[in-house]
Coordinates of C-alpha atoms and ligand atoms in Angstrom, one line a residue:
M293 CA -24.0 3.3 36.6
A294 CA -24.7 2.2 33.0
K295 CA -24.1 5.0 30.6
K296 CA -24.9 5.3 26.9
L297 CA -22.2 6.3 24.4
Y298 CA -22.9 7.4 20.8
V299 CA -20.0 7.9 18.4
K300 CA -20.7 9.4 15.0
T301 CA -17.9 8.7 12.6
F302 CA -17.0 10.8 9.5
G303 CA -14.2 10.2 7.0
C304 CA -11.8 7.4 6.5
Q305 CA -11.5 3.8 7.8
M306 CA -9.0 4.9 10.4
N307 CA -11.7 6.9 12.0
V308 CA -14.0 3.8 12.0
Y309 CA -11.2 1.9 13.8
D310 CA -10.6 4.8 16.2
S311 CA -14.3 5.0 17.1
A312 CA -14.3 1.3 18.0
R313 CA -11.2 1.8 20.2
M314 CA -12.8 4.8 21.9
A315 CA -15.7 2.5 22.8
D316 CA -13.2 -0.1 24.1
V317 CA -11.5 2.6 26.3
L318 CA -14.9 3.7 27.8
A319 CA -16.4 0.2 28.3
P320 CA -14.7 -0.4 31.6
H321 CA -16.0 3.0 32.8
G322 CA -19.6 1.9 32.3
Y323 CA -20.3 3.1 28.8
S324 CA -22.2 0.8 26.3
S325 CA -22.8 1.8 22.7
A326 CA -26.1 3.4 21.6
D327 CA -27.5 3.7 18.1
S328 CA -28.3 7.4 18.2
A329 CA -27.6 10.6 20.1
E330 CA -31.0 10.7 21.6
G331 CA -30.8 9.6 25.2
A332 CA -27.0 9.2 25.1
D333 CA -24.9 10.4 28.1
L334 CA -21.9 11.0 25.9
V335 CA -21.8 11.9 22.2
I336 CA -18.5 11.9 20.4
L337 CA -18.2 13.3 16.9
N338 CA -15.2 11.6 15.3
T339 CA -14.5 14.1 12.5
C340 CA -12.6 14.4 9.2
H341 CA -10.8 17.4 7.9
I342 CA -9.5 16.1 4.6
R343 CA -11.8 18.1 2.3
E344 CA -14.0 21.1 2.2
K345 CA -16.8 22.0 4.5
A346 CA -15.7 19.4 7.1
A347 CA -15.6 22.0 9.9
E348 CA -18.9 23.5 8.8
K349 CA -20.5 20.1 8.8
V350 CA -19.3 19.6 12.4
Y351 CA -20.7 22.9 13.5
S352 CA -24.1 22.2 12.1
E353 CA -24.1 18.7 13.7
L354 CA -23.1 20.4 17.0
G355 CA -26.1 22.8 16.6
R356 CA -28.4 19.7 16.4
L357 CA -26.7 18.1 19.4
N358 CA -27.1 21.2 21.5
I359 CA -30.9 20.9 21.2
L360 CA -30.7 17.4 22.5
K361 CA -28.4 18.5 25.3
A362 CA -30.8 21.2 26.3
A363 CA -33.8 18.8 26.3
R364 CA -31.8 16.4 28.5
R365 CA -30.8 19.2 30.9
A366 CA -34.6 20.0 31.2
E367 CA -34.9 16.4 32.5
G368 CA -32.2 17.0 35.1
R369 CA -29.6 15.0 33.2
R370 CA -26.3 15.8 31.5
M371 CA -25.3 15.0 28.0
Y372 CA -21.5 15.4 27.3
I373 CA -20.5 16.4 23.8
A374 CA -17.0 15.7 22.6
V375 CA -15.4 16.5 19.3
G376 CA -12.5 14.2 18.3
G377 CA -10.7 13.4 15.0
C378 CA -8.9 15.7 12.6
V379 CA -11.3 18.7 12.9
G380 CA -10.8 18.5 16.7
Q381 CA -7.0 18.6 16.1
A382 CA -7.1 21.4 13.5
E383 CA -9.7 23.6 15.1
G384 CA -8.9 23.1 18.8
K385 CA -10.1 26.0 21.0
E386 CA -11.9 27.6 18.1
I387 CA -14.6 24.9 18.6
L388 CA -15.2 26.0 22.2
R389 CA -15.4 29.6 21.0
R390 CA -18.0 28.8 18.4
A391 CA -19.9 26.1 20.3
P392 CA -19.3 26.8 24.0
F393 CA -21.7 24.0 25.0
V394 CA -19.1 21.4 23.8
D395 CA -17.5 19.7 26.8
L396 CA -14.4 18.2 25.2
V397 CA -12.2 18.8 22.1
M398 CA -9.5 16.3 21.4
G399 CA -7.2 15.2 18.6
P400 CA -6.6 11.6 17.3
Q401 CA -3.6 11.1 19.6
S402 CA -5.6 11.6 22.8
Y403 CA -8.1 8.8 22.8
H404 CA -6.3 6.7 25.5
R405 CA -6.8 9.7 27.9
L406 CA -10.6 9.8 27.3
P407 CA -11.7 8.8 30.8
D408 CA -9.4 11.4 32.4
L409 CA -10.4 14.1 29.9
L410 CA -14.1 13.4 30.6
R411 CA -13.6 13.7 34.3
R412 CA -11.9 17.1 33.8
A413 CA -14.7 18.1 31.4
E414 CA -17.2 17.9 34.3
A415 CA -16.1 21.4 35.2
G416 CA -16.3 22.8 31.7
G417 CA -14.8 22.7 28.2
V418 CA -11.5 20.9 27.9
V419 CA -9.2 21.0 24.9
D420 CA -6.5 18.3 24.4
T421 CA -4.7 18.5 21.0
E422 CA -1.1 17.8 22.2
F423 CA 0.9 15.2 20.4
P424 CA 2.0 13.2 23.5
S425 CA 5.5 11.8 23.7
E426 CA 4.0 8.4 24.6
S427 CA 2.2 6.4 22.0
K428 CA -1.5 6.1 22.5
F429 CA -1.2 2.4 21.3
D430 CA 0.8 1.6 24.4
H431 CA -2.2 2.8 26.5
L432 CA -5.3 1.8 24.7
P433 CA -6.9 -1.3 26.0
E434 CA -6.7 -4.5 23.9
E435 CA -9.1 -4.3 21.0
S436 CA -12.2 -6.2 22.3
G437 CA -12.6 -8.1 19.1
A438 CA -16.3 -7.8 19.3
T439 CA -19.0 -5.3 18.7
A440 CA -22.2 -5.3 20.8
S441 CA -23.8 -7.8 18.5
G442 CA -20.9 -10.1 17.9
S443 CA -17.6 -10.1 16.0
R444 CA -16.9 -8.7 12.6
V445 CA -16.2 -10.8 9.5
S446 CA -14.1 -8.1 8.1
A447 CA -12.2 -5.9 10.5
F448 CA -9.8 -3.0 10.3
L449 CA -6.4 -3.0 12.2
T450 CA -4.4 0.2 12.4
I451 CA -0.7 -0.6 12.0
Q452 CA 0.7 2.8 11.1
E453 CA -0.4 6.3 11.7
G454 CA 0.6 9.8 10.6
C455 CA 2.6 10.8 7.6
D456 CA 6.0 12.4 6.8
R457 CA 5.4 12.8 3.1
F458 CA 3.8 16.3 3.1
C459 CA 2.0 16.3 -0.1
T460 CA 1.2 20.0 -0.6
F461 CA -2.6 19.6 -0.6
C462 CA -2.9 17.4 2.5
V463 CA -3.7 18.1 6.1
V464 CA -2.8 14.7 7.4
P465 CA 0.8 15.4 8.4
Y466 CA -0.6 18.2 10.6
T467 CA -3.7 16.5 12.0
R468 CA -2.3 13.0 12.5
G469 CA 1.3 14.0 13.2
A470 CA 4.5 12.2 12.4
E471 CA 4.7 8.8 10.9
F472 CA 4.6 6.0 13.5
S473 CA 4.6 2.2 13.1
R474 CA 3.2 -0.2 15.7
P475 CA 5.5 -3.1 16.8
V476 CA 5.0 -6.4 15.0
A477 CA 4.0 -8.3 18.2
D478 CA 1.2 -5.8 19.0
V479 CA -0.2 -6.1 15.5
E480 CA 0.1 -9.8 15.5
N481 CA -1.6 -10.2 18.9
E482 CA -4.4 -7.9 17.8
A483 CA -4.9 -9.9 14.5
R484 CA -4.9 -13.2 16.4
R485 CA -7.6 -11.8 18.8
L486 CA -9.7 -10.7 15.9
V487 CA -9.5 -14.1 14.2
A488 CA -10.3 -15.9 17.5
Y489 CA -13.5 -13.8 17.7
G490 CA -14.5 -14.8 14.1
T491 CA -12.9 -12.2 11.9
R492 CA -11.9 -13.7 8.5
E493 CA -10.6 -10.7 6.7
I494 CA -8.3 -8.0 8.1
T495 CA -7.6 -4.7 6.4
L496 CA -4.3 -3.2 7.7
L497 CA -4.7 0.5 7.9
G498 CA -2.3 3.4 7.8
Q499 CA -2.3 6.9 6.3
N500 CA 0.8 5.7 4.4
V501 CA 0.6 2.0 5.2
N502 CA 3.4 0.8 3.0
A503 CA 5.8 3.1 4.8
Y504 CA 5.3 0.6 7.7
H505 CA 8.6 -0.2 9.5
G506 CA 7.7 -1.8 12.8
A507 CA 10.0 -3.3 15.3
G508 CA 9.9 -7.1 15.2
D509 CA 11.6 -10.1 16.8
T510 CA 14.1 -10.3 14.0
G511 CA 14.7 -6.6 13.4
E512 CA 12.7 -4.1 11.6
F513 CA 9.7 -5.4 9.5
S514 CA 8.6 -3.9 6.2
L515 CA 4.9 -4.2 5.3
A516 CA 5.7 -7.2 3.1
R517 CA 7.4 -9.0 6.0
L518 CA 4.5 -8.2 8.3
I519 CA 2.1 -9.6 5.7
H520 CA 4.1 -12.8 5.4
R521 CA 3.9 -13.1 9.2
L522 CA 0.2 -12.4 9.5
A523 CA -0.6 -14.8 6.6
E524 CA 0.5 -17.6 9.0
I525 CA -2.5 -17.0 11.3
E526 CA -4.8 -20.0 11.1
G527 CA -8.4 -19.0 10.2
L528 CA -7.4 -15.7 8.6
Q529 CA -8.6 -16.0 5.0
R530 CA -8.1 -12.6 3.6
L531 CA -5.6 -9.7 4.1
R532 CA -5.8 -6.3 2.5
Y533 CA -3.9 -3.0 3.2
T534 CA -4.7 0.6 2.6
T535 CA -3.7 3.4 1.8
S536 CA -0.5 3.2 -0.1
H537 CA 1.9 5.7 -1.6
P538 CA 3.5 4.8 -4.9
R539 CA 6.9 5.9 -3.6
D540 CA 6.8 3.4 -0.8
L541 CA 5.6 0.4 -2.9
S542 CA 8.8 -1.6 -2.6
A543 CA 9.8 -4.7 -4.6
D544 CA 9.2 -7.1 -1.7
L545 CA 5.6 -5.8 -1.4
I546 CA 5.0 -6.2 -5.1
S547 CA 6.3 -9.8 -4.8
A548 CA 4.0 -10.5 -1.9
H549 CA 1.1 -10.0 -4.2
G550 CA 2.3 -13.0 -6.2
D551 CA 3.5 -15.1 -3.2
V552 CA 0.9 -14.7 -0.4
A553 CA -2.3 -16.5 -1.1
V554 CA -4.4 -14.6 1.5
L555 CA -3.3 -11.2 0.2
M556 CA -6.2 -10.2 -1.9
P557 CA -5.7 -9.2 -5.6
F558 CA -6.8 -5.6 -5.0
L559 CA -4.8 -2.5 -4.4
H560 CA -5.8 1.1 -3.7
L561 CA -2.8 3.1 -5.0
P562 CA -3.7 6.8 -5.2
V563 CA -2.0 8.6 -8.2
Q564 CA -3.8 12.0 -7.8
S565 CA -2.8 13.3 -11.2
G566 CA -1.5 12.1 -14.6
S567 CA 0.6 15.2 -15.2
D568 CA 4.2 15.4 -14.1
V569 CA 4.0 19.1 -13.6
V570 CA 1.0 18.7 -11.2
L571 CA 2.6 15.7 -9.5
K572 CA 5.7 17.8 -8.8
A573 CA 3.7 20.7 -7.5
M574 CA 1.9 18.2 -5.3
N575 CA 5.3 17.0 -4.0
R576 CA 4.3 13.4 -4.8
Q577 CA 7.9 12.6 -5.7
H578 CA 7.1 10.4 -8.6
S579 CA 6.2 10.8 -12.3
A580 CA 3.2 9.5 -14.2
D581 CA 5.5 7.0 -15.9
D582 CA 6.8 5.8 -12.5
Y583 CA 3.2 5.0 -11.6
R584 CA 2.7 3.2 -14.9
R585 CA 5.8 1.1 -14.3
L586 CA 4.6 0.1 -10.8
I587 CA 1.3 -1.0 -12.3
E588 CA 3.1 -3.1 -14.8
K589 CA 5.2 -4.8 -12.1
L590 CA 2.1 -5.4 -10.0
R591 CA 0.3 -7.0 -12.9
A592 CA 3.4 -9.1 -13.7
A593 CA 3.4 -10.4 -10.0
R594 CA -0.4 -10.9 -9.9
P595 CA -2.0 -10.8 -13.3
D596 CA -5.6 -10.4 -12.0
I597 CA -4.8 -7.6 -9.6
A598 CA -7.6 -5.0 -9.5
L599 CA -6.6 -1.4 -9.0
S600 CA -8.2 1.5 -7.3
S601 CA -7.0 5.1 -7.0
D602 CA -7.7 8.6 -5.8
F603 CA -7.6 11.7 -8.1
I604 CA -7.6 15.4 -7.4
V605 CA -8.8 17.7 -10.2
G606 CA -8.3 21.4 -10.3
F607 CA -5.1 21.4 -8.2
P608 CA -3.6 25.0 -8.4
G609 CA -1.9 25.6 -11.8
E610 CA -3.5 22.5 -13.4
S611 CA -3.8 23.4 -17.1
D612 CA -6.3 21.9 -19.6
A613 CA -3.4 19.9 -21.1
A614 CA -2.3 18.7 -17.7
F615 CA -5.9 17.6 -17.0
E616 CA -5.9 15.7 -20.3
E617 CA -2.9 13.8 -19.1
T618 CA -4.9 12.7 -16.1
L619 CA -7.7 11.5 -18.4
T620 CA -5.2 9.6 -20.5
L621 CA -3.7 7.8 -17.5
A622 CA -7.2 7.0 -16.2
R623 CA -8.2 5.5 -19.5
E624 CA -5.0 3.5 -19.8
I625 CA -4.9 1.8 -16.4
E626 CA -8.6 0.8 -16.4
F627 CA -9.2 1.1 -12.7
A628 CA -11.6 -1.3 -11.1
Q629 CA -12.8 1.6 -8.9
A630 CA -11.6 5.1 -8.0
F631 CA -12.4 8.1 -6.0
S632 CA -12.1 11.6 -7.4
F633 CA -12.3 15.0 -5.8
K634 CA -12.2 18.7 -6.6
Y635 CA -9.1 20.2 -5.0
S636 CA -10.1 21.9 -1.8
P637 CA -7.6 24.4 -0.2
R638 CA -6.8 23.2 3.4
P639 CA -5.8 25.9 5.8
G640 CA -2.1 25.7 6.7
T641 CA -1.1 23.5 3.7
P642 CA 1.3 25.0 1.0
A643 CA -1.1 24.5 -2.0
A644 CA -3.7 26.6 -0.3
E645 CA -1.4 29.6 -0.5
N646 CA -0.8 29.0 -4.2
E647 CA -2.1 31.9 -6.3
A648 CA -3.0 29.8 -9.3
Q649 CA -6.2 28.5 -7.8
I650 CA -8.6 27.0 -10.4
P651 CA -12.2 28.4 -10.7
E652 CA -14.9 26.3 -9.2
A653 CA -16.7 25.8 -12.6
V654 CA -13.6 24.5 -14.2
K655 CA -13.1 22.1 -11.3
S656 CA -16.7 20.8 -11.6
A657 CA -16.4 20.3 -15.4
R658 CA -13.1 18.4 -15.0
L659 CA -14.5 16.3 -12.2
A660 CA -17.5 15.3 -14.3
A661 CA -15.2 14.4 -17.3
L662 CA -12.9 12.3 -15.1
Q663 CA -15.8 10.6 -13.3
A664 CA -17.3 9.6 -16.7
V665 CA -14.0 7.9 -17.6
L666 CA -13.6 6.2 -14.2
G667 CA -17.3 5.2 -14.1
D668 CA -17.0 3.5 -17.5
S669 CA -14.0 1.5 -16.5
Q670 CA -15.6 0.4 -13.2
A671 CA -18.7 -0.7 -15.1
A672 CA -16.6 -2.6 -17.6
F673 CA -14.6 -4.2 -14.8
N674 CA -17.8 -5.4 -13.1
A675 CA -19.5 -6.4 -16.4
N676 CA -16.5 -8.6 -17.1
M677 CA -17.4 -10.7 -14.0
I678 CA -20.7 -12.0 -15.4
G679 CA -20.6 -15.7 -15.8
R680 CA -17.5 -16.1 -13.6
T681 CA -17.4 -18.0 -10.4
L682 CA -15.8 -16.0 -7.6
P683 CA -15.2 -16.8 -3.9
V684 CA -17.3 -14.4 -1.9
L685 CA -16.8 -13.8 1.8
F686 CA -20.2 -13.0 3.2
E687 CA -20.2 -10.3 5.8
R688 CA -23.7 -9.2 6.6
P689 CA -27.5 -9.4 5.8
G690 CA -28.5 -8.1 2.4
R691 CA -31.4 -5.8 1.7
H692 CA -33.9 -8.6 1.3
A693 CA -34.8 -11.6 3.5
N694 CA -32.6 -14.7 2.9
Q695 CA -30.0 -12.5 1.2
L696 CA -26.4 -11.9 2.3
L697 CA -23.9 -9.3 1.2
G698 CA -20.3 -10.2 0.7
R699 CA -17.2 -9.2 -1.2
T700 CA -15.2 -10.7 -4.0
P701 CA -11.4 -10.9 -3.8
Y702 CA -11.5 -7.7 -5.9
A703 CA -13.5 -5.9 -3.2
Q704 CA -16.8 -5.8 -5.2
S705 CA -20.0 -6.1 -3.2
V706 CA -22.1 -9.1 -4.1
H707 CA -25.7 -9.9 -3.1
A708 CA -26.7 -13.6 -3.1
E709 CA -29.6 -15.6 -1.7
L710 CA -28.1 -17.5 1.2
P711 CA -29.1 -18.5 4.7
A712 CA -27.9 -16.3 7.5
E713 CA -25.6 -19.1 8.8
Y714 CA -23.3 -18.4 5.9
R715 CA -22.2 -15.1 7.3
G716 CA -18.4 -15.4 7.9
H717 CA -18.1 -18.0 5.1
C718 CA -16.5 -17.9 1.8
V719 CA -18.8 -19.4 -0.8
D720 CA -18.3 -19.8 -4.6
I721 CA -20.8 -17.6 -6.4
V722 CA -21.6 -17.5 -10.1
I723 CA -22.0 -13.8 -11.0
T724 CA -25.3 -13.2 -12.8
E725 CA -25.7 -9.4 -12.7
A726 CA -23.3 -6.5 -12.7
H727 CA -24.1 -2.9 -11.7
T728 CA -21.8 0.1 -11.3
N729 CA -21.3 -0.4 -7.6
S730 CA -22.2 -4.0 -6.9
L731 CA -22.8 -7.5 -8.3
A732 CA -25.4 -10.2 -7.8
G733 CA -25.0 -13.9 -8.1
E734 CA -26.1 -17.4 -7.2
V735 CA -24.4 -20.2 -5.3
A736 CA -22.3 -22.3 -7.6
P737 CA -23.8 -25.7 -8.0
G738 CA -22.5 -28.2 -5.4
S739 CA -20.2 -25.7 -3.7
L740 CA -22.1 -24.8 -0.5
P741 CA -20.0 -25.9 2.5
A742 CA -21.7 -26.9 5.7
P743 CA -21.8 -23.8 8.0
T744 CA -19.6 -24.2 11.1
S745 CA -20.6 -22.7 14.4
D746 CA -18.1 -19.9 14.7
A747 CA -18.5 -17.1 17.2
P748 CA -21.5 -14.9 16.4
I749 CA -20.8 -12.6 13.6
S750 CA -21.8 -9.1 12.8
A751 CA -20.3 -7.1 10.1
E752 CA -19.0 -3.5 9.7
S753 CA -17.5 -2.2 6.6
F754 CA -16.7 1.2 5.2
D755 CA -16.1 2.4 1.8
E756 CA -14.5 5.8 1.8
G757 CA -10.9 6.3 0.9
Q758 CA -8.2 7.7 3.0
P759 CA -5.1 9.5 2.1
A760 CA -1.7 8.4 1.0
Ligands
5AD296 N1 -8.5 18.5 -1.7 C1 -9.1 17.5 -2.4 N2 -8.8 16.2 -2.2 C2 -7.9 15.9 -1.3 N3 -7.5 14.7 -0.8 C3 -6.6 14.9 0.2 N4 -6.5 16.2 0.4 C4 -7.3 16.8 -0.5 C5 -7.6 18.2 -0.8 N5 -7.0 19.2 -0.1 C6 -7.9 13.4 -1.4 C7 -6.7 12.7 -2.0 C8 -6.5 11.6 -1.1 C9 -7.9 11.3 -0.6 C10 -8.1 10.5 0.6 O1 -8.5 12.6 -0.5 O2 -7.0 12.2 -3.3 O3 -5.8 10.5 -1.6
SF4_297 FE1 0.7 11.7 3.5 FE2 -1.1 10.6 1.9 FE3 -1.5 13.1 2.8 FE4 0.4 12.7 1.0 S1 -1.8 12.4 0.7 S2 0.7 13.9 2.9 S3 1.2 10.6 1.5 S4 -1.4 11.2 4.0

């Protein structure tokens, strides 16, 4: 019987990818995707545990779902509620204790077992947070390459999962487990399928994606070698990767930014802090100057590369002087965009036990000061685009009729007036307006290609950062 599935996704791009794969796993079992929890037979919350209040958000979401579940029961039907993702992994049984109406709790390594887990959940709450010895990637069905409404212009592809770096603030090594790289052939096949369905841009995902070391036909592949291999796929116009750790940014990867045309001139490279004392306490294993040197090398390889970063303010023990060093680094590098967060103690991580926790008011003041600096450099980066002609890959309808939304090579969103047929096309756009978070422009005179009749395209894109 046809059943409706609603997956609500929180957090990083990897969760977006995982949610699509859960839908792929369940499709052969009669589930099709719904746009809301109302009327759904199965609701999955794909949760994030990276920062504060994540678990509380999940419990309040569950409270709302329980009302829908009761209404459905009154109609003589059952709504299954599942909690997946990193809160599922971290909280496990605690979720069933606090929300006994939940049918299934699972961690990110259990998705290939979903049909079986759901069968077991018929009899009552099931918890599966084991890290299985087999890889879920060997058991997940092939990525369908298409959403309900067509394929995606810009798609995510997970190539690496988990992390062995153990930054002292981060839950990822505990929730996602040990670092694992998918074999090259699997990645390449998935990329080819996506492109055959109309995808033009692929973002390779991993918690520490540049630690990638997948088995290939000619030995082990680094991320740089994988990028060279994927760049050969005909029809693939753009490649990106996220999220990187500075320590794993190898020389061959830096060179790839100069050598591989489809590799976009944009890199999200979290620095977290500009203070060596704080970086050491975070166990980042590099200094602020190491980071500066990497940026110099990247800019030498690809002079127009745009940089993005993550920052944490108010890490335990961060002095005023240490925070000033973060401001200095942020001003120097002139990031094209950046995410910044107040330190949030995560249960079970070493920094949460540190006694030198910073008062909330200090964290807030530092966050505001840092965001002012980062906001200024983002605005300046965008303003600098006015008058330039940039190739924009159009992904989806814009806010107004006859408008499409796309991205520049530097990952900026661009609105332009363009017929819907140009979704999935790269068009030269003269930038006419710059805002903090987006640009607007007009088709460059004489540059409009004839649209081709590719597979139907629908787009998904997601903006939140993920760790490394
Ligand atoms: N507190 C605040 N920010 C955090 N991040 C990861 N863990 C924490 C934490 N405990 C941030 C880092 C990371 C981004 C995805 O989230 O900056 O790069
Ligand atoms: Fe790993 Fe990134 Fe978390 Fe550090 S911040 S432990 S590199 S996932």
